[in-house]
XYZ file of C-alpha atoms in Angstrom:
350
model
C -39.997 38.888 -64.673
C -40.862 41.458 -67.612
C -38.377 40.438 -69.943
C -39.304 36.868 -69.507
C -42.786 38.008 -71.203
C -41.616 39.952 -73.529
C -39.183 37.080 -74.853
C -42.181 34.664 -74.771
C -44.370 37.028 -77.106
C -42.001 37.498 -79.550
C -41.227 34.110 -80.355
C -44.376 33.496 -80.609
C -44.869 36.064 -83.030
C -42.704 34.556 -85.010
C -43.619 31.092 -85.201
C -47.065 32.728 -86.468
C -44.909 34.321 -89.211
C -43.004 31.255 -89.881
C -46.606 28.760 -90.425
C -48.282 31.769 -92.336
C -45.525 31.426 -94.950
C -45.698 27.724 -95.208
C -49.108 27.494 -96.199
C -48.282 27.678 -100.160
C -52.151 28.026 -101.364
C -52.074 31.823 -99.579
C -52.720 34.316 -101.361
C -52.994 36.815 -99.207
C -50.916 39.862 -98.034
C -49.915 39.021 -94.387
C -51.972 41.770 -92.307
C -49.561 42.512 -89.324
C -50.580 42.681 -85.884
C -52.997 45.731 -85.032
C -52.199 46.213 -81.764
C -48.988 46.113 -79.910
C -48.437 43.537 -77.552
C -48.666 44.186 -73.961
C -46.446 42.474 -71.345
C -48.045 40.787 -68.798
C -48.468 42.262 -65.695
C -46.681 41.365 -62.862
C -49.731 40.361 -60.623
C -47.818 38.803 -57.712
C -48.466 40.892 -54.439
C -46.203 41.846 -52.258
C -45.969 40.156 -48.847
C -47.675 42.222 -46.017
C -46.208 40.129 -43.587
C -43.448 41.208 -41.614
C -40.082 38.990 -43.130
C -39.378 36.212 -40.298
C -35.432 36.636 -39.262
C -33.746 33.335 -39.667
C -33.564 30.690 -36.918
C -30.159 29.460 -37.157
C -29.805 31.662 -33.729
C -27.570 29.334 -31.723
C -30.288 28.338 -28.311
C -28.425 28.273 -24.910
C -27.618 24.986 -23.701
C -31.343 24.040 -21.436
C -28.653 22.589 -18.967
C -25.353 23.960 -17.400
C -22.182 21.521 -18.119
C -21.190 19.299 -14.871
C -17.722 18.977 -14.726
C -16.488 15.061 -13.951
C -16.359 14.332 -10.735
C -12.701 13.403 -9.368
C -12.213 12.202 -5.859
C -9.561 14.257 -4.709
C -6.289 12.749 -3.509
C -6.066 12.888 0.217
C -3.199 14.922 0.808
C -0.555 13.731 3.772
C -0.065 15.754 6.926
C 3.188 17.796 6.560
C 5.808 16.011 8.434
C 8.021 17.869 11.191
C 11.435 17.659 11.212
C 13.353 15.189 12.051
C 14.386 14.559 15.852
C 16.147 11.048 16.867
C 19.350 10.924 19.080
C 20.868 8.458 20.581
C 22.828 5.106 18.913
C 22.493 1.590 17.819
C 21.168 1.465 13.831
C 18.335 -0.724 13.098
C 17.182 -2.925 10.297
C 13.696 -2.270 8.416
C 11.975 -3.178 5.278
C 10.607 -0.922 3.364
C 7.250 -1.626 0.813
C 7.021 0.556 -2.221
C 5.222 -0.067 -5.007
C 8.687 -0.453 -7.426
C 9.470 -3.315 -4.563
C 10.676 -4.515 -1.361
C 13.818 -3.592 0.437
C 15.691 -4.749 3.409
C 17.302 -1.055 5.155
C 19.534 0.130 7.806
C 19.608 3.155 9.575
C 21.193 5.016 12.446
C 18.965 5.043 15.273
C 19.091 9.310 15.181
C 17.726 9.167 11.601
C 21.368 9.147 9.218
C 22.833 7.468 7.615
C 19.990 5.403 5.775
C 21.351 2.376 3.026
C 19.568 -0.679 1.146
C 21.181 -4.128 1.822
C 18.801 -5.661 -1.110
C 15.768 -4.835 -2.594
C 13.181 -7.818 -4.621
C 10.754 -7.423 -6.476
C 8.655 -9.755 -4.550
C 8.100 -9.394 -0.134
C 11.244 -9.430 1.807
C 10.129 -9.333 5.670
C 11.081 -9.638 9.172
C 14.958 -8.628 9.256
C 16.556 -10.243 12.416
C 20.365 -9.609 13.878
C 22.677 -12.394 14.181
C 24.161 -12.376 17.773
C 26.958 -11.110 16.808
C 25.426 -8.654 14.480
C 27.062 -10.070 11.618
C 24.346 -11.281 9.535
C 21.221 -10.641 9.132
C 18.068 -13.541 8.242
C 14.566 -12.951 6.685
C 12.358 -14.136 4.402
C 11.676 -13.999 1.092
C 9.302 -14.921 -1.291
C 10.407 -16.617 -4.356
C 7.039 -17.070 -5.441
C 3.281 -17.040 -4.548
C 3.241 -20.044 -2.646
C 6.609 -20.321 -1.446
C 8.127 -18.080 1.014
C 11.802 -19.419 2.170
C 13.783 -18.162 4.943
C 17.628 -16.365 3.738
C 20.870 -15.103 5.651
C 22.660 -12.611 4.097
C 25.884 -10.439 5.890
C 25.563 -7.116 7.494
C 26.533 -5.541 4.511
C 23.843 -6.975 2.814
C 26.434 -9.202 0.184
C 26.548 -13.127 0.227
C 23.029 -13.894 0.695
C 22.040 -17.857 1.415
C 18.707 -19.854 1.205
C 18.324 -21.848 4.392
C 14.819 -23.524 3.623
C 13.699 -25.155 0.266
C 10.460 -26.704 1.051
C 7.063 -25.520 -0.799
C 5.521 -23.925 1.836
C 5.854 -20.328 3.709
C 8.040 -19.747 5.914
C 8.380 -16.615 7.201
C 9.864 -14.735 10.297
C 13.118 -16.019 11.362
C 14.867 -15.325 14.911
C 18.058 -16.133 15.808
C 19.054 -17.519 19.939
C 20.991 -16.237 22.142
C 23.348 -18.212 21.394
C 23.066 -17.465 17.402
C 23.172 -21.967 16.940
C 19.550 -22.031 15.892
C 16.689 -20.367 14.352
C 12.687 -19.986 15.025
C 10.603 -19.374 12.428
C 6.788 -20.284 11.684
C 5.936 -22.755 9.043
C 1.886 -22.727 7.555
C 1.344 -21.106 10.818
C 3.302 -23.782 13.012
C 6.462 -22.776 15.482
C 9.201 -24.743 14.098
C 13.431 -24.389 14.937
C 16.299 -25.321 12.812
C 20.490 -24.834 12.797
C 22.097 -21.283 11.455
C 22.735 -23.405 8.306
C 19.469 -24.479 7.556
C 20.449 -28.209 8.713
C 17.796 -30.445 10.948
C 14.709 -28.824 11.040
C 12.239 -30.049 13.240
C 8.441 -28.677 14.889
C 7.940 -27.046 17.830
C 5.501 -26.007 17.987
C 1.826 -27.531 16.332
C -0.821 -24.731 16.862
C -3.940 -26.385 16.296
C -5.152 -22.430 14.713
C -2.326 -20.255 13.602
C 1.323 -19.598 15.835
C 3.677 -16.728 14.744
C 6.083 -13.859 15.727
C 7.963 -16.084 17.703
C 10.700 -14.127 19.935
C 13.864 -15.731 22.073
C 14.000 -15.260 25.977
C 17.441 -13.484 26.020
C 18.701 -16.751 28.124
C 17.102 -19.458 25.108
C 15.335 -20.860 27.737
C 11.857 -19.964 26.355
C 9.909 -18.694 23.432
C 7.301 -15.878 23.250
C 4.893 -15.938 19.839
C 1.710 -15.222 18.921
C -1.817 -17.735 18.849
C -5.367 -17.930 18.094
C -6.249 -20.883 19.473
C -8.482 -19.458 21.853
C -10.009 -17.273 19.382
C -8.802 -13.918 18.896
C -4.771 -13.581 18.483
C -3.326 -13.311 22.084
C 0.709 -13.573 23.992
C 1.844 -16.932 24.399
C 5.057 -18.108 25.890
C 6.731 -21.766 26.262
C 9.858 -23.570 26.936
C 12.499 -23.882 24.012
C 11.944 -27.494 23.710
C 7.802 -26.840 22.972
C 6.900 -27.974 26.827
C 5.064 -25.955 29.460
C 2.225 -23.832 27.338
C 1.323 -20.619 29.008
C -0.976 -18.085 28.621
C 0.079 -14.222 29.160
C -2.620 -12.077 27.842
C -6.504 -13.354 27.756
C -8.790 -10.404 26.661
C -11.321 -9.658 23.450
C -8.473 -8.674 20.847
C -5.993 -8.526 19.194
C -2.098 -8.765 20.205
C 0.587 -9.120 17.991
C 4.511 -9.188 17.618
C 5.208 -9.862 21.702
C 9.513 -9.180 21.895
C 11.835 -9.888 25.268
C 13.541 -6.778 26.765
C 17.230 -7.290 26.625
C 16.880 -8.361 30.220
C 14.148 -10.709 30.102
C 12.026 -9.288 32.913
C 9.237 -7.331 29.825
C 7.480 -8.427 27.282
C 6.678 -5.341 24.497
C 4.318 -5.965 21.890
C 1.187 -4.158 19.563
C -2.714 -4.965 20.388
C -5.805 -2.957 19.544
C -7.302 -2.861 23.353
C -8.698 1.017 23.069
C -9.704 0.264 19.892
C -6.438 1.486 17.017
C -3.237 -0.061 17.601
C -1.011 0.845 20.323
C 2.176 -0.637 21.747
C 1.848 -1.994 25.319
C 4.498 -3.504 27.516
C 4.009 -6.142 30.410
C 6.299 -8.295 32.608
C 7.212 -11.590 31.441
C 5.148 -13.262 33.346
C 1.826 -11.201 32.021
C 1.428 -8.752 34.792
C 1.436 -4.960 34.837
C 0.168 -4.282 31.847
C 1.166 -0.852 30.691
C 0.571 1.403 27.680
C 3.071 3.173 26.184
C 1.866 5.014 23.055
C -2.117 6.192 22.527
C -3.333 8.180 19.659
C -6.151 8.042 16.641
C -3.593 6.323 14.398
C -1.974 2.752 14.627
C 1.751 2.475 16.364
C 2.903 -1.152 15.408
C 5.554 -3.368 15.345
C 7.822 -2.535 18.919
C 12.175 -3.893 19.169
C 14.152 -3.239 21.855
C 17.000 -1.235 21.843
C 20.157 -3.503 22.879
C 20.440 -1.946 26.639
C 16.526 -2.028 27.145
C 16.337 1.781 27.430
C 14.617 2.103 24.387
C 11.875 1.184 21.792
C 11.378 1.578 18.480
C 8.055 1.378 16.283
C 6.358 2.251 13.080
C 3.057 4.399 12.413
C 1.070 6.621 10.330
C 0.880 9.173 13.056
C 2.590 12.501 10.811
C 1.538 11.356 7.134
C -2.649 10.000 7.932
C -1.978 7.293 5.244
C -2.419 3.860 6.514
C -0.140 2.683 3.733
C 2.244 5.466 4.230
C 4.255 4.829 7.672
C 8.081 6.043 9.389
C 9.720 4.596 12.248
C 10.061 6.407 15.563
C 11.868 5.588 18.699
C 11.100 6.447 22.195
C 12.265 6.215 25.403
C 11.355 2.268 27.567
C 8.329 4.239 29.427
C 6.401 5.885 26.381
C 8.273 9.078 26.880
C 10.588 11.232 24.051
C 8.773 10.059 21.001
C 10.568 10.806 18.161
C 10.494 10.135 13.989
C 13.783 9.149 12.495
C 13.110 8.480 8.790
C 10.713 10.646 6.099
C 10.763 8.698 3.165
C 6.814 7.284 1.272
C 6.087 3.828 1.438
C 5.317 1.625 4.281
C 8.191 0.924 6.738
C 7.774 -2.554 9.682
C 9.950 -5.197 10.654
C 12.375 -3.693 12.826
C 15.474 -4.931 15.013
C 18.135 -3.390 16.721
C 21.284 -4.333 16.008
C 23.230 -6.184 19.285
């Protein structure tokens, strides 16, 4: 600051001298200044206040950040080792994100192999009486489902029905000459080459899950004609309809024992799906499985000593089931599969 004031004073003096020299009529000798110019005094007053430190220090957040909440994926219950034993071969369906497949497996859990894969639904594989073929239903589109047949090795697939309807759940007659199936919730029958398709039971509500008696004289099925779904039986020509179960819950998937004396089925009588057996006239009801999960889809072994079914008891996930085999009285329940996916629609090869 002092240097700047000194420079201003000097510049002022120079301007005065120039002005004096510029007066043409002046006769006086210029008199130099009699006093040395005093530089201006810096009158600024130093601050008495304590300097305030910069205020750009980061302030701590006023709230603790909350991490995003993510629902943990359920952890399946560890599966115990496979324990299957005994002979026989089962066909079944496995549903996964990539599609649907029909597979076969030995009853002890060995030699699992895939016969057919389809991007849309495949279901209800059913062995022919001689074990050489498997009938099943196949989704051709969201609106059309057909009955198809293939060889026991998965080759030579043929389509038997060609209507624009839902044709599902095929089952062979014991003599191998006919196939009963469900068309738009009514029971139909046809020859094994797809010819002579005819209505057998025109159900007022919905019928499904037909199965022939071992002697071919009767057909058992499920129907909702009296409100909830119950088990019914009729002659193989559609006559003499009789009701076998009578309760306020759902009874599904009836299947005859090989000797024709019993019918196994699934029911929610105790609050969840369990496997039951009754005499073929509807008497002597017995519960074979009992737990807090779903046991479904019973299938008799050819000799009538065992029953296969599906359950999610070892996975804890509704859409992840495995196949189990038990004695016909419900004892010695053993798991024979260990793959992820929804397994169901079991049928034991004759």
